[in-house]
Amino acid sequence: MTDSAKPATTPTERTPMTVPRFVRAKQRGEKIAMLTGYDFLWAGILDDSGIDAVLVGDSLGMVVQGKSSTLPVTLDEIIYHAEMVCRAVKSALVIVDLPFLTFNISPEEAIRNAGQIIKRTGAAAVKLEGGVNQAETIRRLSNAEIPVMAHVGMKPQSMLKYGGMNRIQRDREQLLNDAKAAADAGAFGIVLELIPREIAKEITASVSIPTIGIGAGPDCDGQVLVTPDMLGLTSGFNPKYLKRFADLRTEAQQAFKDYISEVRAGTYPDAEHSH
Ligand code: KIV
């Protein structure tokens, strides 16, 4: 291979993603790819694949812990998962969700809890659900030098108020106000969850920080999905926006079935796999 044909960097040699680079990506018109990560194994695979950002989402309550919502996730649990992720990630930006009621009581408590996340895990940023209603907390976190991403639209932590999850949010004015309030308060990015694509496009054009969509159409500055969903590891959750990029549940089940049959038949281990 000639020098000019060589890739500039291999995945493990990438320039680490930082908050300023993340923001600059929007100015450069570069789309941002983000996925969730919850442990050392998958976070390493994500990072080696060249992902820009790994979100330690409180979706872990459902996809890892098997609970019916994100509400029970605690600060200690998210820190436990974020530590594992940070141990694996060399290049991507690691962002950690502030769980339900760890930031809503007061800005002081939000700073204390976000500080615990940053100090104990080595993550670069936190995310919180809210816009106008969390503007003061976003401002205070930002002033405390803690980069914060906002999350507007469908907010899973508000499920008790909505009477359920996964409802498309269509109040254009409220959504625009939430996004602008978050950006004005100092957020470095905004997740837009389950909103009509035209509104996401308008928000994206009206703020200078990157918007990261999930069920918000193609005009956001980047996209995020829940990793076990996009890998086809989960079942029974089929929103329109979800593309399964693999069918790992079927592949894993086939491997487990083959193993079980071979153990039961006494054909594993064979001579090739014995010392
Ligand atoms: O918790 C999570 O995984 C999230 C994403 C869906 C954005 O907040």
Tab-separated table of C-alpha atoms in Angstrom, residues 15-269:
chain	number	residue	atom	x	y	z
A	15	THR	CA	-7.769	11.687	17.695
A	16	PRO	CA	-9.910	11.463	20.824
A	17	MET	CA	-13.306	13.143	20.553
A	18	THR	CA	-13.664	16.103	22.902
A	19	VAL	CA	-16.576	18.395	23.643
A	20	PRO	CA	-15.178	21.220	21.430
A	21	ARG	CA	-14.604	18.770	18.540
A	22	PHE	CA	-18.147	17.473	19.002
A	23	VAL	CA	-19.501	21.028	18.675
A	24	ARG	CA	-17.201	21.807	15.712
A	25	ALA	CA	-18.582	18.778	13.843
A	26	LYS	CA	-21.815	20.715	13.351
A	27	GLN	CA	-19.993	23.767	11.998
A	28	ARG	CA	-18.123	21.482	9.567
A	29	GLY	CA	-21.285	19.723	8.474
A	30	GLU	CA	-19.975	16.357	9.753
A	31	LYS	CA	-22.707	14.009	10.994
A	32	ILE	CA	-22.196	12.607	14.495
A	33	ALA	CA	-22.749	8.900	15.216
A	34	MET	CA	-23.610	8.071	18.826
A	35	LEU	CA	-24.742	4.778	20.400
A	36	THR	CA	-25.388	3.639	23.951
A	37	GLY	CA	-22.883	1.523	25.879
A	38	TYR	CA	-23.186	-0.087	29.295
A	39	ASP	CA	-20.141	-2.311	29.816
A	40	PHE	CA	-16.458	-2.888	29.016
A	41	LEU	CA	-17.022	-5.506	26.307
A	42	TRP	CA	-19.446	-3.623	24.087
A	43	ALA	CA	-17.927	-0.202	24.747
A	44	GLY	CA	-14.598	-1.543	23.444
A	45	ILE	CA	-16.271	-2.867	20.292
A	46	LEU	CA	-18.060	0.455	19.782
A	47	ASP	CA	-14.866	2.461	20.222
A	48	ASP	CA	-12.866	0.206	17.897
A	49	SER	CA	-15.620	0.623	15.296
A	50	GLY	CA	-15.024	4.373	15.207
A	51	ILE	CA	-18.134	5.644	17.015
A	52	ASP	CA	-17.994	9.382	17.862
A	53	ALA	CA	-19.763	9.237	21.225
A	54	VAL	CA	-20.903	6.563	23.659
A	55	LEU	CA	-23.877	7.388	25.851
A	56	VAL	CA	-24.138	5.513	29.139
A	57	GLY	CA	-27.905	5.868	29.011
A	58	ASP	CA	-30.316	5.224	31.836
A	59	SER	CA	-31.993	2.948	29.264
A	60	LEU	CA	-29.764	0.427	31.055
A	61	GLY	CA	-32.670	0.130	33.511
A	62	MET	CA	-34.619	-1.630	30.780
A	63	VAL	CA	-32.104	-3.261	28.443
A	64	VAL	CA	-29.586	-4.412	31.081
A	65	GLN	CA	-31.563	-4.631	34.330
A	66	GLY	CA	-34.868	-5.814	32.833
A	67	LYS	CA	-36.975	-3.166	34.575
A	68	SER	CA	-40.026	-1.588	32.950
A	69	SER	CA	-38.716	1.999	32.911
A	70	THR	CA	-35.636	4.145	33.533
A	71	LEU	CA	-37.005	5.554	36.792
A	72	PRO	CA	-35.411	3.080	39.247
A	73	VAL	CA	-31.834	3.627	37.958
A	74	THR	CA	-29.639	5.061	40.726
A	75	LEU	CA	-26.570	7.284	40.682
A	76	ASP	CA	-24.373	4.415	41.950
A	77	GLU	CA	-25.663	2.092	39.225
A	78	ILE	CA	-24.972	4.522	36.400
A	79	ILE	CA	-21.501	5.192	37.859
A	80	TYR	CA	-20.829	1.425	37.983
A	81	HIS	CA	-21.693	1.088	34.284
A	82	ALA	CA	-19.894	4.294	33.258
A	83	GLU	CA	-16.683	3.091	34.969
A	84	MET	CA	-16.732	-0.062	32.837
A	85	VAL	CA	-17.390	1.918	29.670
A	86	CYS	CA	-14.644	4.461	30.381
A	87	ARG	CA	-12.150	1.656	31.025
A	88	ALA	CA	-12.714	0.463	27.427
A	89	VAL	CA	-13.118	3.693	25.476
A	90	LYS	CA	-9.962	5.327	24.123
A	91	SER	CA	-11.311	7.748	21.510
A	92	ALA	CA	-15.048	8.334	21.712
A	93	LEU	CA	-16.693	10.982	23.873
A	94	VAL	CA	-18.332	9.309	26.876
A	95	ILE	CA	-21.536	10.999	28.048
A	96	VAL	CA	-23.397	9.726	31.117
A	97	ASP	CA	-27.105	10.139	31.876
A	98	LEU	CA	-28.097	11.800	35.129
A	99	PRO	CA	-30.751	9.382	36.467
A	100	PHE	CA	-34.255	10.408	37.542
A	101	LEU	CA	-34.220	12.759	40.564
A	102	THR	CA	-30.426	13.098	40.670
A	103	PHE	CA	-30.628	16.575	39.077
A	104	ASN	CA	-34.220	17.719	39.578
A	105	ILE	CA	-34.152	18.592	43.291
A	106	SER	CA	-31.748	21.537	43.077
A	107	PRO	CA	-28.896	22.769	40.881
A	108	GLU	CA	-26.537	22.212	43.846
A	109	GLU	CA	-27.499	18.563	44.048
A	110	ALA	CA	-27.160	18.249	40.267
A	111	ILE	CA	-23.606	19.621	40.451
A	112	ARG	CA	-22.747	17.282	43.340
A	113	ASN	CA	-24.109	14.230	41.499
A	114	ALA	CA	-22.686	15.147	38.101
A	115	GLY	CA	-19.365	15.799	39.856
A	116	GLN	CA	-19.458	12.266	41.298
A	117	ILE	CA	-19.996	10.877	37.797
A	118	ILE	CA	-17.090	12.850	36.329
A	119	LYS	CA	-14.688	12.193	39.228
A	120	ARG	CA	-15.424	8.483	39.673
A	121	THR	CA	-15.701	7.423	36.021
A	122	GLY	CA	-13.520	9.707	33.912
A	123	ALA	CA	-16.449	10.475	31.571
A	124	ALA	CA	-16.351	13.766	29.658
A	125	ALA	CA	-19.935	14.940	30.058
A	126	VAL	CA	-23.378	14.311	31.505
A	127	LYS	CA	-26.851	14.376	29.960
A	128	LEU	CA	-30.089	15.418	31.586
A	129	GLU	CA	-33.696	15.355	30.439
A	130	GLY	CA	-35.244	18.801	30.116
A	131	GLY	CA	-35.110	22.158	28.361
A	132	VAL	CA	-36.796	25.295	29.700
A	133	ASN	CA	-37.467	23.601	33.054
A	134	GLN	CA	-33.782	22.656	33.498
A	135	ALA	CA	-32.179	25.795	32.042
A	136	GLU	CA	-30.921	27.005	35.429
A	137	THR	CA	-29.405	23.591	36.216
A	138	ILE	CA	-27.754	23.432	32.779
A	139	ARG	CA	-26.306	26.910	33.365
A	140	ARG	CA	-25.007	25.985	36.822
A	141	LEU	CA	-23.450	22.715	35.612
A	142	SER	CA	-21.825	24.520	32.731
A	143	ASN	CA	-20.489	27.228	35.080
A	144	ALA	CA	-19.089	24.422	37.254
A	145	GLU	CA	-17.120	23.296	34.131
A	146	ILE	CA	-19.221	20.156	33.671
A	147	PRO	CA	-20.223	19.771	30.006
A	148	VAL	CA	-23.908	18.959	29.777
A	149	MET	CA	-26.106	17.641	26.988
A	150	ALA	CA	-29.863	18.297	27.160
A	151	HIS	CA	-32.630	15.896	26.083
A	152	VAL	CA	-35.930	17.276	24.801
A	153	GLY	CA	-38.998	15.843	23.089
A	154	MET	CA	-40.082	12.502	24.518
A	155	LYS	CA	-38.390	12.260	27.895
A	156	PRO	CA	-38.580	8.721	29.322
A	157	GLN	CA	-38.119	10.053	32.871
A	158	SER	CA	-41.431	11.969	32.467
A	159	MET	CA	-43.423	8.803	31.749
A	160	LEU	CA	-45.576	9.141	34.867
A	161	LYS	CA	-46.609	12.631	33.773
A	162	TYR	CA	-47.279	11.560	30.154
A	163	GLY	CA	-49.060	8.374	31.240
A	164	GLY	CA	-46.648	6.232	29.239
A	165	MET	CA	-43.538	6.209	27.085
A	166	ASN	CA	-42.811	6.484	23.374
A	167	ARG	CA	-45.433	9.110	22.525
A	168	ILE	CA	-44.415	11.461	19.711
A	169	GLN	CA	-44.131	15.050	20.995
A	170	ARG	CA	-45.670	17.534	18.540
A	171	ASP	CA	-45.853	20.875	20.361
A	172	ARG	CA	-43.621	22.894	18.006
A	173	GLU	CA	-43.392	26.000	20.158
A	174	GLN	CA	-42.598	24.077	23.325
A	175	LEU	CA	-39.956	21.973	21.535
A	176	LEU	CA	-38.277	25.035	19.994
A	177	ASN	CA	-38.337	26.846	23.337
A	178	ASP	CA	-36.847	23.831	25.133
A	179	ALA	CA	-34.023	23.462	22.631
A	180	LYS	CA	-33.219	27.192	22.596
A	181	ALA	CA	-33.329	27.406	26.396
A	182	ALA	CA	-30.889	24.494	26.675
A	183	ALA	CA	-28.535	25.999	24.096
A	184	ASP	CA	-28.689	29.479	25.678
A	185	ALA	CA	-27.984	27.982	29.106
A	186	GLY	CA	-24.742	26.430	27.846
A	187	ALA	CA	-25.586	22.868	26.794
A	188	PHE	CA	-23.068	21.529	24.244
A	189	GLY	CA	-25.586	19.287	22.503
A	190	ILE	CA	-29.244	18.263	22.566
A	191	VAL	CA	-30.877	14.867	22.121
A	192	LEU	CA	-34.177	15.201	20.249
A	193	GLU	CA	-36.325	12.151	20.957
A	194	LEU	CA	-39.488	11.189	19.066
A	195	ILE	CA	-40.463	14.435	17.398
A	196	PRO	CA	-41.684	15.128	13.833
A	197	ARG	CA	-38.798	15.486	11.387
A	198	GLU	CA	-39.866	18.988	10.256
A	199	ILE	CA	-39.676	20.304	13.818
A	200	ALA	CA	-36.291	18.604	14.343
A	201	LYS	CA	-35.062	20.274	11.153
A	202	GLU	CA	-36.224	23.681	12.374
A	203	ILE	CA	-34.603	23.193	15.786
A	204	THR	CA	-31.356	22.040	14.168
A	205	ALA	CA	-31.248	25.184	12.032
A	206	SER	CA	-32.042	27.433	14.986
A	207	VAL	CA	-29.346	26.348	17.483
A	208	SER	CA	-25.559	26.460	17.086
A	209	ILE	CA	-24.941	23.235	19.059
A	210	PRO	CA	-25.366	19.723	17.596
A	211	THR	CA	-28.761	18.043	17.734
A	212	ILE	CA	-28.686	14.258	18.077
A	213	GLY	CA	-31.881	12.591	16.963
A	214	ILE	CA	-33.610	9.379	17.959
A	215	GLY	CA	-36.871	9.126	16.079
A	216	ALA	CA	-36.429	12.731	14.917
A	217	GLY	CA	-35.641	12.264	11.217
A	218	PRO	CA	-32.568	12.754	9.041
A	219	ASP	CA	-31.927	16.480	9.440
A	220	CYS	CA	-30.436	16.351	12.933
A	221	ASP	CA	-26.670	16.861	13.232
A	222	GLY	CA	-26.263	13.296	14.456
A	223	GLN	CA	-28.134	10.172	15.472
A	224	VAL	CA	-28.271	7.931	18.526
A	225	LEU	CA	-29.811	4.501	19.022
A	226	VAL	CA	-29.950	2.077	21.939
A	227	THR	CA	-27.227	-0.423	20.999
A	228	PRO	CA	-29.022	-3.678	21.961
A	229	ASP	CA	-32.025	-2.488	19.886
A	230	MET	CA	-30.010	-1.692	16.732
A	231	LEU	CA	-28.094	-4.977	17.043
A	232	GLY	CA	-31.358	-6.929	17.147
A	233	LEU	CA	-30.596	-8.272	20.623
A	234	THR	CA	-33.844	-7.021	22.129
A	235	SER	CA	-37.292	-8.107	21.017
A	236	GLY	CA	-40.804	-6.736	21.285
A	237	PHE	CA	-39.816	-3.062	20.789
A	238	ASN	CA	-40.443	-1.957	17.198
A	239	PRO	CA	-40.881	1.815	16.815
A	240	LYS	CA	-40.900	3.088	13.214
A	241	TYR	CA	-37.516	4.815	13.572
A	242	LEU	CA	-35.692	1.694	14.769
A	243	LYS	CA	-33.538	0.036	12.141
A	244	ARG	CA	-32.057	-3.262	13.228
A	245	PHE	CA	-28.579	-3.282	11.686
A	246	ALA	CA	-28.035	-6.912	12.730
A	247	ASP	CA	-29.987	-9.886	14.086
A	248	LEU	CA	-27.650	-10.897	16.901
A	249	ARG	CA	-30.407	-12.416	19.046
A	250	THR	CA	-31.053	-15.083	16.395
A	251	GLU	CA	-27.320	-15.616	15.810
A	252	ALA	CA	-26.591	-15.919	19.534
A	253	GLN	CA	-29.492	-18.309	20.061
A	254	GLN	CA	-28.252	-20.466	17.191
A	255	ALA	CA	-24.751	-20.569	18.712
A	256	PHE	CA	-26.191	-21.487	22.141
A	257	LYS	CA	-28.353	-24.243	20.575
A	258	ASP	CA	-25.373	-25.654	18.654
A	259	TYR	CA	-23.287	-25.680	21.845
A	260	ILE	CA	-26.043	-27.376	23.856
A	261	SER	CA	-26.501	-30.088	21.180
A	262	GLU	CA	-22.781	-30.742	20.895
A	263	VAL	CA	-22.288	-30.965	24.677
A	264	ARG	CA	-25.260	-33.309	24.981
A	265	ALA	CA	-24.074	-35.426	22.031
A	266	GLY	CA	-20.520	-35.562	23.417
A	267	THR	CA	-19.109	-34.112	20.171
A	268	TYR	CA	-17.709	-31.032	21.931
A	269	PRO	CA	-14.883	-30.950	22.883
